C-alpha cells in the first residue's frame, strides 16, 4: 500500500552566510564583519539546540568561504543530522560577475570545499541574493545538483524546464516575505509581527491544501534570543495541525523523485 503523503511539508532552511559577504565587499570594516560573526559565535548553536529540542532536521545553505573559515561549526551541523547545501563561495551576486567563467569557478570551488569539509557532495543549491544569470540553470545541471531553492514563480515544488527540456532539477520556491532578513533587518519588525505574518501564510496554504511551506532564515538574524523564541512558538503552533511533516530539502527531493 502506498504511504500516505503528508498534507504539508514544512522546510525550515537556514543560510549560514556568517561574514562571507562582508569579507568580500567590506573587509576593512570590522563592525560590519562582526554582524555576520554573530552566526558562528552565537546563532548557530542556539538554532541547533532549538531544532534538537523539536527533533527537526533542516537544511543549511553554506557559502564555501564559511565552511573554510568555520569547518567545526559546519561539521557539527552535519553531526546533528542536518543537510549542508551550496550557497556560493563568498556570497557572490551572480548577476554582478564579469564573465561566465567566473560563475563556473565559483560553483566549482564551493562544491569542492563543501565536499571536503562535509565529506559529501552537496545536492542542493540556493543562489546568494536569490540572483541568477541566464547561465545558472546550465551550471546547476553541469555540477549535478538535484534541487535549487531560489525562484519565486510558484508556491510548491516543480521540475525546472530549461529551453523546453526538463532539467530533472527540483525547484523549491522561496519568497521575500518568508525570509527573516528583510522583515527583521530592513523593516525592523518585532518578533510578534513576524510571527503573525508567517503563521497567517502557513494557515492559508494549509487550508488550501498546498503541500509545501518553506522559510528562509539566517543564524545571525533568527539566532537572536527573542526571534528564536518566536520561531519555537511557530514550530509548536504548526505542529498542532494534522499531517504536517518537517523535512530537509534533500528528503523532499528524494520523495518527489520517487513519485
Ligand atoms: Zn545568503
PDB file of C-alpha atoms and ligand atoms in Angstrom:
ATOM      1  CA  UNK A   1       0.000   0.000   0.000  1.00  0.00           C
ATOM      2  CA  UNK A   2       1.325   3.424  -0.908  1.00  0.00           C
ATOM      3  CA  UNK A   3       2.449   5.510   2.046  1.00  0.00           C
ATOM      4  CA  UNK A   4       0.202   8.454   2.614  1.00  0.00           C
ATOM      5  CA  UNK A   5       1.829  11.722   1.686  1.00  0.00           C
ATOM      6  CA  UNK A   6       1.935  14.452   4.316  1.00  0.00           C
ATOM      7  CA  UNK A   7      -0.640  17.169   3.858  1.00  0.00           C
ATOM      8  CA  UNK A   8       2.071  19.778   4.241  1.00  0.00           C
ATOM      9  CA  UNK A   9       5.866  19.516   4.262  1.00  0.00           C
ATOM     10  CA  UNK A  10       7.494  22.314   6.247  1.00  0.00           C
ATOM     11  CA  UNK A  11      11.092  23.233   5.408  1.00  0.00           C
ATOM     12  CA  UNK A  12      12.920  25.419   7.905  1.00  0.00           C
ATOM     13  CA  UNK A  13      16.002  26.417   5.932  1.00  0.00           C
ATOM     14  CA  UNK A  14      18.999  28.402   7.173  1.00  0.00           C
ATOM     15  CA  UNK A  15      21.502  30.360   5.099  1.00  0.00           C
ATOM     16  CA  UNK A  16      24.708  30.178   7.115  1.00  0.00           C
ATOM     17  CA  UNK A  17      26.402  33.178   5.499  1.00  0.00           C
ATOM     18  CA  UNK A  18      28.496  34.234   8.507  1.00  0.00           C
ATOM     19  CA  UNK A  19      30.571  37.231   7.324  1.00  0.00           C
ATOM     20  CA  UNK A  20      31.300  35.773   3.844  1.00  0.00           C
ATOM     21  CA  UNK A  21      29.661  38.684   2.013  1.00  0.00           C
ATOM     22  CA  UNK A  22      31.265  41.333   4.212  1.00  0.00           C
ATOM     23  CA  UNK A  23      34.692  39.703   3.754  1.00  0.00           C
ATOM     24  CA  UNK A  24      34.177  40.219   0.017  1.00  0.00           C
ATOM     25  CA  UNK A  25      32.858  43.792  -0.024  1.00  0.00           C
ATOM     26  CA  UNK A  26      33.689  45.334   3.371  1.00  0.00           C
ATOM     27  CA  UNK A  27      36.798  43.554   4.592  1.00  0.00           C
ATOM     28  CA  UNK A  28      38.183  46.761   6.190  1.00  0.00           C
ATOM     29  CA  UNK A  29      35.057  47.368   8.268  1.00  0.00           C
ATOM     30  CA  UNK A  30      35.287  45.323  11.476  1.00  0.00           C
ATOM     31  CA  UNK A  31      31.823  46.212  12.765  1.00  0.00           C
ATOM     32  CA  UNK A  32      30.183  45.076   9.522  1.00  0.00           C
ATOM     33  CA  UNK A  33      32.196  41.846   9.735  1.00  0.00           C
ATOM     34  CA  UNK A  34      31.153  41.366  13.362  1.00  0.00           C
ATOM     35  CA  UNK A  35      27.470  41.356  12.458  1.00  0.00           C
ATOM     36  CA  UNK A  36      27.982  38.234  10.318  1.00  0.00           C
ATOM     37  CA  UNK A  37      30.135  36.670  13.039  1.00  0.00           C
ATOM     38  CA  UNK A  38      27.110  36.526  15.330  1.00  0.00           C
ATOM     39  CA  UNK A  39      26.123  33.415  13.338  1.00  0.00           C
ATOM     40  CA  UNK A  40      29.137  31.222  14.180  1.00  0.00           C
ATOM     41  CA  UNK A  41      29.603  32.717  17.674  1.00  0.00           C
ATOM     42  CA  UNK A  42      26.001  32.508  18.922  1.00  0.00           C
ATOM     43  CA  UNK A  43      23.268  31.962  16.342  1.00  0.00           C
ATOM     44  CA  UNK A  44      24.136  28.520  15.001  1.00  0.00           C
ATOM     45  CA  UNK A  45      24.327  26.794  18.375  1.00  0.00           C
ATOM     46  CA  UNK A  46      21.075  28.417  19.517  1.00  0.00           C
ATOM     47  CA  UNK A  47      19.325  27.221  16.334  1.00  0.00           C
ATOM     48  CA  UNK A  48      20.834  23.725  16.594  1.00  0.00           C
ATOM     49  CA  UNK A  49      19.583  23.476  20.181  1.00  0.00           C
ATOM     50  CA  UNK A  50      16.109  24.570  19.132  1.00  0.00           C
ATOM     51  CA  UNK A  51      15.957  22.071  16.251  1.00  0.00           C
ATOM     52  CA  UNK A  52      17.192  19.266  18.550  1.00  0.00           C
ATOM     53  CA  UNK A  53      14.525  20.054  21.139  1.00  0.00           C
ATOM     54  CA  UNK A  54      11.862  19.579  18.493  1.00  0.00           C
ATOM     55  CA  UNK A  55      13.503  16.653  16.702  1.00  0.00           C
ATOM     56  CA  UNK A  56      13.623  18.603  13.438  1.00  0.00           C
ATOM     57  CA  UNK A  57      16.232  18.019  10.719  1.00  0.00           C
ATOM     58  CA  UNK A  58      16.851  21.008   8.454  1.00  0.00           C
ATOM     59  CA  UNK A  59      18.924  22.233   5.554  1.00  0.00           C
ATOM     60  CA  UNK A  60      21.734  24.775   5.926  1.00  0.00           C
ATOM     61  CA  UNK A  61      22.933  26.578   2.779  1.00  0.00           C
ATOM     62  CA  UNK A  62      26.603  27.356   3.376  1.00  0.00           C
ATOM     63  CA  UNK A  63      28.979  29.511   1.285  1.00  0.00           C
ATOM     64  CA  UNK A  64      32.311  27.757   0.664  1.00  0.00           C
ATOM     65  CA  UNK A  65      34.119  30.568   2.465  1.00  0.00           C
ATOM     66  CA  UNK A  66      32.071  29.945   5.638  1.00  0.00           C
ATOM     67  CA  UNK A  67      32.878  26.219   5.523  1.00  0.00           C
ATOM     68  CA  UNK A  68      36.593  27.015   5.173  1.00  0.00           C
ATOM     69  CA  UNK A  69      36.582  29.555   7.996  1.00  0.00           C
ATOM     70  CA  UNK A  70      34.290  27.655  10.400  1.00  0.00           C
ATOM     71  CA  UNK A  71      34.731  23.959   9.498  1.00  0.00           C
ATOM     72  CA  UNK A  72      33.991  22.676  13.015  1.00  0.00           C
ATOM     73  CA  UNK A  73      30.702  24.513  13.116  1.00  0.00           C
ATOM     74  CA  UNK A  74      29.689  23.141   9.693  1.00  0.00           C
ATOM     75  CA  UNK A  75      30.718  19.618  10.743  1.00  0.00           C
ATOM     76  CA  UNK A  76      28.601  19.997  13.887  1.00  0.00           C
ATOM     77  CA  UNK A  77      25.575  20.873  11.718  1.00  0.00           C
ATOM     78  CA  UNK A  78      26.110  17.603   9.821  1.00  0.00           C
ATOM     79  CA  UNK A  79      26.710  15.588  13.036  1.00  0.00           C
ATOM     80  CA  UNK A  80      23.295  16.707  14.280  1.00  0.00           C
ATOM     81  CA  UNK A  81      21.670  15.214  11.190  1.00  0.00           C
ATOM     82  CA  UNK A  82      21.136  18.325   9.092  1.00  0.00           C
ATOM     83  CA  UNK A  83      21.865  18.748   5.412  1.00  0.00           C
ATOM     84  CA  UNK A  84      24.531  21.128   4.092  1.00  0.00           C
ATOM     85  CA  UNK A  85      23.869  22.606   0.640  1.00  0.00           C
ATOM     86  CA  UNK A  86      25.714  25.072  -1.603  1.00  0.00           C
ATOM     87  CA  UNK A  87      25.407  28.863  -1.444  1.00  0.00           C
ATOM     88  CA  UNK A  88      28.253  30.358  -3.497  1.00  0.00           C
ATOM     89  CA  UNK A  89      31.816  30.910  -2.287  1.00  0.00           C
ATOM     90  CA  UNK A  90      31.828  34.433  -0.834  1.00  0.00           C
ATOM     91  CA  UNK A  91      28.113  35.021  -1.233  1.00  0.00           C
ATOM     92  CA  UNK A  92      28.704  36.455  -4.717  1.00  0.00           C
ATOM     93  CA  UNK A  93      25.824  38.076  -6.525  1.00  0.00           C
ATOM     94  CA  UNK A  94      25.982  36.091  -9.788  1.00  0.00           C
ATOM     95  CA  UNK A  95      24.319  38.893 -11.741  1.00  0.00           C
ATOM     96  CA  UNK A  96      27.287  41.179 -10.931  1.00  0.00           C
ATOM     97  CA  UNK A  97      30.043  38.874 -12.191  1.00  0.00           C
ATOM     98  CA  UNK A  98      32.274  39.938 -15.065  1.00  0.00           C
ATOM     99  CA  UNK A  99      32.381  36.683 -17.038  1.00  0.00           C
ATOM    100  CA  UNK A 100      30.650  33.302 -17.432  1.00  0.00           C
ATOM    101  CA  UNK A 101      33.921  31.620 -16.414  1.00  0.00           C
ATOM    102  CA  UNK A 102      33.798  33.379 -13.059  1.00  0.00           C
ATOM    103  CA  UNK A 103      30.398  31.822 -12.328  1.00  0.00           C
ATOM    104  CA  UNK A 104      31.653  28.329 -13.193  1.00  0.00           C
ATOM    105  CA  UNK A 105      34.710  28.842 -10.994  1.00  0.00           C
ATOM    106  CA  UNK A 106      32.518  29.859  -8.036  1.00  0.00           C
ATOM    107  CA  UNK A 107      30.399  26.721  -8.472  1.00  0.00           C
ATOM    108  CA  UNK A 108      33.487  24.536  -8.776  1.00  0.00           C
ATOM    109  CA  UNK A 109      35.210  25.997  -5.730  1.00  0.00           C
ATOM    110  CA  UNK A 110      32.163  25.993  -3.459  1.00  0.00           C
ATOM    111  CA  UNK A 111      31.211  22.382  -4.300  1.00  0.00           C
ATOM    112  CA  UNK A 112      34.805  21.216  -3.822  1.00  0.00           C
ATOM    113  CA  UNK A 113      35.115  22.879  -0.385  1.00  0.00           C
ATOM    114  CA  UNK A 114      31.769  21.582   0.895  1.00  0.00           C
ATOM    115  CA  UNK A 115      32.655  18.094  -0.287  1.00  0.00           C
ATOM    116  CA  UNK A 116      35.961  18.298   1.572  1.00  0.00           C
ATOM    117  CA  UNK A 117      34.556  19.701   4.836  1.00  0.00           C
ATOM    118  CA  UNK A 118      31.275  17.757   4.940  1.00  0.00           C
ATOM    119  CA  UNK A 119      32.526  14.540   3.315  1.00  0.00           C
ATOM    120  CA  UNK A 120      29.671  14.519   0.829  1.00  0.00           C
ATOM    121  CA  UNK A 121      28.952  16.413  -2.353  1.00  0.00           C
ATOM    122  CA  UNK A 122      26.107  18.934  -1.960  1.00  0.00           C
ATOM    123  CA  UNK A 123      22.957  18.087  -3.946  1.00  0.00           C
ATOM    124  CA  UNK A 124      21.132  21.367  -3.314  1.00  0.00           C
ATOM    125  CA  UNK A 125      21.816  24.970  -4.223  1.00  0.00           C
ATOM    126  CA  UNK A 126      20.475  28.369  -3.222  1.00  0.00           C
ATOM    127  CA  UNK A 127      21.704  31.453  -5.088  1.00  0.00           C
ATOM    128  CA  UNK A 128      23.127  34.185  -2.845  1.00  0.00           C
ATOM    129  CA  UNK A 129      20.878  37.263  -3.049  1.00  0.00           C
ATOM    130  CA  UNK A 130      18.498  34.997  -5.000  1.00  0.00           C
ATOM    131  CA  UNK A 131      20.164  36.172  -8.214  1.00  0.00           C
ATOM    132  CA  UNK A 132      20.789  34.018 -11.293  1.00  0.00           C
ATOM    133  CA  UNK A 133      22.348  34.724 -14.660  1.00  0.00           C
ATOM    134  CA  UNK A 134      20.887  33.232 -17.855  1.00  0.00           C
ATOM    135  CA  UNK A 135      23.609  30.542 -17.475  1.00  0.00           C
ATOM    136  CA  UNK A 136      22.923  29.484 -13.901  1.00  0.00           C
ATOM    137  CA  UNK A 137      20.488  26.653 -14.682  1.00  0.00           C
ATOM    138  CA  UNK A 138      23.021  25.170 -17.117  1.00  0.00           C
ATOM    139  CA  UNK A 139      25.596  25.319 -14.327  1.00  0.00           C
ATOM    140  CA  UNK A 140      23.233  23.606 -11.890  1.00  0.00           C
ATOM    141  CA  UNK A 141      22.941  20.743 -14.392  1.00  0.00           C
ATOM    142  CA  UNK A 142      26.710  20.750 -15.033  1.00  0.00           C
ATOM    143  CA  UNK A 143      27.513  20.414 -11.320  1.00  0.00           C
ATOM    144  CA  UNK A 144      24.950  17.670 -10.759  1.00  0.00           C
ATOM    145  CA  UNK A 145      22.567  19.484  -8.422  1.00  0.00           C
ATOM    146  CA  UNK A 146      19.260  17.733  -7.747  1.00  0.00           C
ATOM    147  CA  UNK A 147      17.389  20.740  -6.408  1.00  0.00           C
ATOM    148  CA  UNK A 148      17.521  24.531  -6.289  1.00  0.00           C
ATOM    149  CA  UNK A 149      15.827  26.916  -3.878  1.00  0.00           C
ATOM    150  CA  UNK A 150      15.983  30.433  -5.363  1.00  0.00           C
ATOM    151  CA  UNK A 151      13.000  31.055  -7.638  1.00  0.00           C
ATOM    152  CA  UNK A 152       9.692  32.748  -6.843  1.00  0.00           C
ATOM    153  CA  UNK A 153       7.259  31.716  -9.575  1.00  0.00           C
ATOM    154  CA  UNK A 154       5.296  29.069  -7.651  1.00  0.00           C
ATOM    155  CA  UNK A 155       4.282  28.071  -4.129  1.00  0.00           C
ATOM    156  CA  UNK A 156       5.061  24.374  -4.363  1.00  0.00           C
ATOM    157  CA  UNK A 157       7.931  22.277  -5.781  1.00  0.00           C
ATOM    158  CA  UNK A 158       8.209  21.708  -9.524  1.00  0.00           C
ATOM    159  CA  UNK A 159      10.776  20.458 -12.038  1.00  0.00           C
ATOM    160  CA  UNK A 160      12.790  23.198 -13.737  1.00  0.00           C
ATOM    161  CA  UNK A 161      12.373  23.314 -17.509  1.00  0.00           C
ATOM    162  CA  UNK A 162      15.189  24.967 -19.446  1.00  0.00           C
ATOM    163  CA  UNK A 163      14.888  25.755 -23.154  1.00  0.00           C
ATOM    164  CA  UNK A 164      11.897  23.446 -23.443  1.00  0.00           C
ATOM    165  CA  UNK A 165      13.569  20.487 -21.752  1.00  0.00           C
ATOM    166  CA  UNK A 166      13.172  19.209 -18.207  1.00  0.00           C
ATOM    167  CA  UNK A 167      16.438  19.509 -16.316  1.00  0.00           C
ATOM    168  CA  UNK A 168      15.390  16.946 -13.714  1.00  0.00           C
ATOM    169  CA  UNK A 169      16.208  19.584 -11.088  1.00  0.00           C
ATOM    170  CA  UNK A 170      13.515  20.207  -8.497  1.00  0.00           C
ATOM    171  CA  UNK A 171      12.761  23.826  -7.635  1.00  0.00           C
ATOM    172  CA  UNK A 172      11.831  24.549  -4.007  1.00  0.00           C
ATOM    173  CA  UNK A 173      10.393  28.049  -4.371  1.00  0.00           C
ATOM    174  CA  UNK A 174      11.090  30.910  -1.981  1.00  0.00           C
ATOM    175  CA  UNK A 175       9.598  34.333  -1.267  1.00  0.00           C
ATOM    176  CA  UNK A 176      10.997  37.509   0.282  1.00  0.00           C
ATOM    177  CA  UNK A 177       8.285  37.807   2.944  1.00  0.00           C
ATOM    178  CA  UNK A 178       9.068  34.253   4.087  1.00  0.00           C
ATOM    179  CA  UNK A 179      12.710  35.276   4.633  1.00  0.00           C
ATOM    180  CA  UNK A 180      13.814  36.612   8.031  1.00  0.00           C
ATOM    181  CA  UNK A 181      16.301  39.108   6.574  1.00  0.00           C
ATOM    182  CA  UNK A 182      14.166  41.913   5.053  1.00  0.00           C
ATOM    183  CA  UNK A 183      11.456  41.609   7.659  1.00  0.00           C
ATOM    184  CA  UNK A 184      13.809  41.827  10.670  1.00  0.00           C
ATOM    185  CA  UNK A 185      16.955  43.547   9.421  1.00  0.00           C
ATOM    186  CA  UNK A 186      15.494  46.064   6.971  1.00  0.00           C
ATOM    187  CA  UNK A 187      11.903  46.624   8.104  1.00  0.00           C
ATOM    188  CA  UNK A 188      12.912  46.099  11.759  1.00  0.00           C
ATOM    189  CA  UNK A 189       9.652  44.427  12.709  1.00  0.00           C
ATOM    190  CA  UNK A 190       9.285  42.890  16.170  1.00  0.00           C
ATOM    191  CA  UNK A 191       9.044  39.069  16.522  1.00  0.00           C
ATOM    192  CA  UNK A 192       5.310  39.227  17.326  1.00  0.00           C
ATOM    193  CA  UNK A 193       4.547  40.831  13.948  1.00  0.00           C
ATOM    194  CA  UNK A 194       6.739  38.396  12.048  1.00  0.00           C
ATOM    195  CA  UNK A 195       5.006  35.531  13.840  1.00  0.00           C
ATOM    196  CA  UNK A 196       1.652  36.860  12.634  1.00  0.00           C
ATOM    197  CA  UNK A 197       2.808  37.240   9.034  1.00  0.00           C
ATOM    198  CA  UNK A 198       4.321  33.754   8.859  1.00  0.00           C
ATOM    199  CA  UNK A 199       1.533  31.898  10.668  1.00  0.00           C
ATOM    200  CA  UNK A 200      -1.124  33.617   8.547  1.00  0.00           C
ATOM    201  CA  UNK A 201       0.617  32.404   5.408  1.00  0.00           C
ATOM    202  CA  UNK A 202       1.035  28.900   6.811  1.00  0.00           C
ATOM    203  CA  UNK A 203      -2.615  28.671   7.876  1.00  0.00           C
ATOM    204  CA  UNK A 204      -3.804  29.933   4.495  1.00  0.00           C
ATOM    205  CA  UNK A 205      -1.750  27.453   2.471  1.00  0.00           C
ATOM    206  CA  UNK A 206      -2.709  24.656   4.887  1.00  0.00           C
ATOM    207  CA  UNK A 207      -6.397  25.476   4.458  1.00  0.00           C
ATOM    208  CA  UNK A 208      -5.997  25.389   0.677  1.00  0.00           C
ATOM    209  CA  UNK A 209      -4.070  22.083   0.922  1.00  0.00           C
ATOM    210  CA  UNK A 210      -0.909  23.478  -0.659  1.00  0.00           C
ATOM    211  CA  UNK A 211       1.556  20.743   0.363  1.00  0.00           C
ATOM    212  CA  UNK A 212       4.590  22.967   0.965  1.00  0.00           C
ATOM    213  CA  UNK A 213       5.757  25.722   3.321  1.00  0.00           C
ATOM    214  CA  UNK A 214       9.368  26.948   3.278  1.00  0.00           C
ATOM    215  CA  UNK A 215      11.027  29.578   5.461  1.00  0.00           C
ATOM    216  CA  UNK A 216      14.455  31.055   4.735  1.00  0.00           C
ATOM    217  CA  UNK A 217      16.360  32.190   7.810  1.00  0.00           C
ATOM    218  CA  UNK A 218      19.865  33.244   8.805  1.00  0.00           C
ATOM    219  CA  UNK A 219      21.541  32.171  12.086  1.00  0.00           C
ATOM    220  CA  UNK A 220      22.907  35.723  12.501  1.00  0.00           C
ATOM    221  CA  UNK A 221      19.336  37.078  12.311  1.00  0.00           C
ATOM    222  CA  UNK A 222      16.835  34.492  13.626  1.00  0.00           C
ATOM    223  CA  UNK A 223      19.530  33.370  16.111  1.00  0.00           C
ATOM    224  CA  UNK A 224      18.815  36.413  18.326  1.00  0.00           C
ATOM    225  CA  UNK A 225      17.101  35.287  21.531  1.00  0.00           C
ATOM    226  CA  UNK A 226      13.654  36.823  21.060  1.00  0.00           C
ATOM    227  CA  UNK A 227      13.471  35.788  17.408  1.00  0.00           C
ATOM    228  CA  UNK A 228      14.437  32.162  18.153  1.00  0.00           C
ATOM    229  CA  UNK A 229      11.786  32.115  20.839  1.00  0.00           C
ATOM    230  CA  UNK A 230       9.252  33.265  18.237  1.00  0.00           C
ATOM    231  CA  UNK A 231      10.423  30.504  15.870  1.00  0.00           C
ATOM    232  CA  UNK A 232       9.895  27.970  18.650  1.00  0.00           C
ATOM    233  CA  UNK A 233       6.331  29.215  19.172  1.00  0.00           C
ATOM    234  CA  UNK A 234       5.775  28.995  15.418  1.00  0.00           C
ATOM    235  CA  UNK A 235       7.021  25.375  15.336  1.00  0.00           C
ATOM    236  CA  UNK A 236       4.692  24.454  18.215  1.00  0.00           C
ATOM    237  CA  UNK A 237       1.728  26.130  16.510  1.00  0.00           C
ATOM    238  CA  UNK A 238       2.391  24.477  13.135  1.00  0.00           C
ATOM    239  CA  UNK A 239       2.858  21.078  14.818  1.00  0.00           C
ATOM    240  CA  UNK A 240      -0.693  21.187  16.165  1.00  0.00           C
ATOM    241  CA  UNK A 241      -2.038  20.774  12.609  1.00  0.00           C
ATOM    242  CA  UNK A 242      -2.599  17.255  11.315  1.00  0.00           C
ATOM    243  CA  UNK A 243      -0.466  15.849   8.535  1.00  0.00           C
ATOM    244  CA  UNK A 244       2.456  18.259   8.908  1.00  0.00           C
ATOM    245  CA  UNK A 245       5.993  16.942   8.411  1.00  0.00           C
ATOM    246  CA  UNK A 246       9.217  18.909   8.981  1.00  0.00           C
ATOM    247  CA  UNK A 247      11.825  17.910   6.441  1.00  0.00           C
ATOM    248  CA  UNK A 248      15.241  18.571   4.975  1.00  0.00           C
ATOM    249  CA  UNK A 249      15.236  19.744   1.345  1.00  0.00           C
ATOM    250  CA  UNK A 250      17.059  16.597   0.213  1.00  0.00           C
ATOM    251  CA  UNK A 251      14.401  14.345   1.760  1.00  0.00           C
ATOM    252  CA  UNK A 252      11.613  16.195  -0.025  1.00  0.00           C
ATOM    253  CA  UNK A 253      13.630  15.892  -3.258  1.00  0.00           C
ATOM    254  CA  UNK A 254      14.016  12.112  -2.718  1.00  0.00           C
ATOM    255  CA  UNK A 255      10.297  11.765  -2.179  1.00  0.00           C
ATOM    256  CA  UNK A 256       9.486  13.854  -5.229  1.00  0.00           C
ATOM    257  CA  UNK A 257      11.838  11.804  -7.428  1.00  0.00           C
ATOM    258  CA  UNK A 258      10.279   8.526  -6.219  1.00  0.00           C
ATOM    259  CA  UNK A 259       6.753   9.630  -7.077  1.00  0.00           C
TER     260      UNK A 259
HETATM  261 ZN1  LIG B   1      22.868  34.077   1.912  1.00  0.00          ZN
END
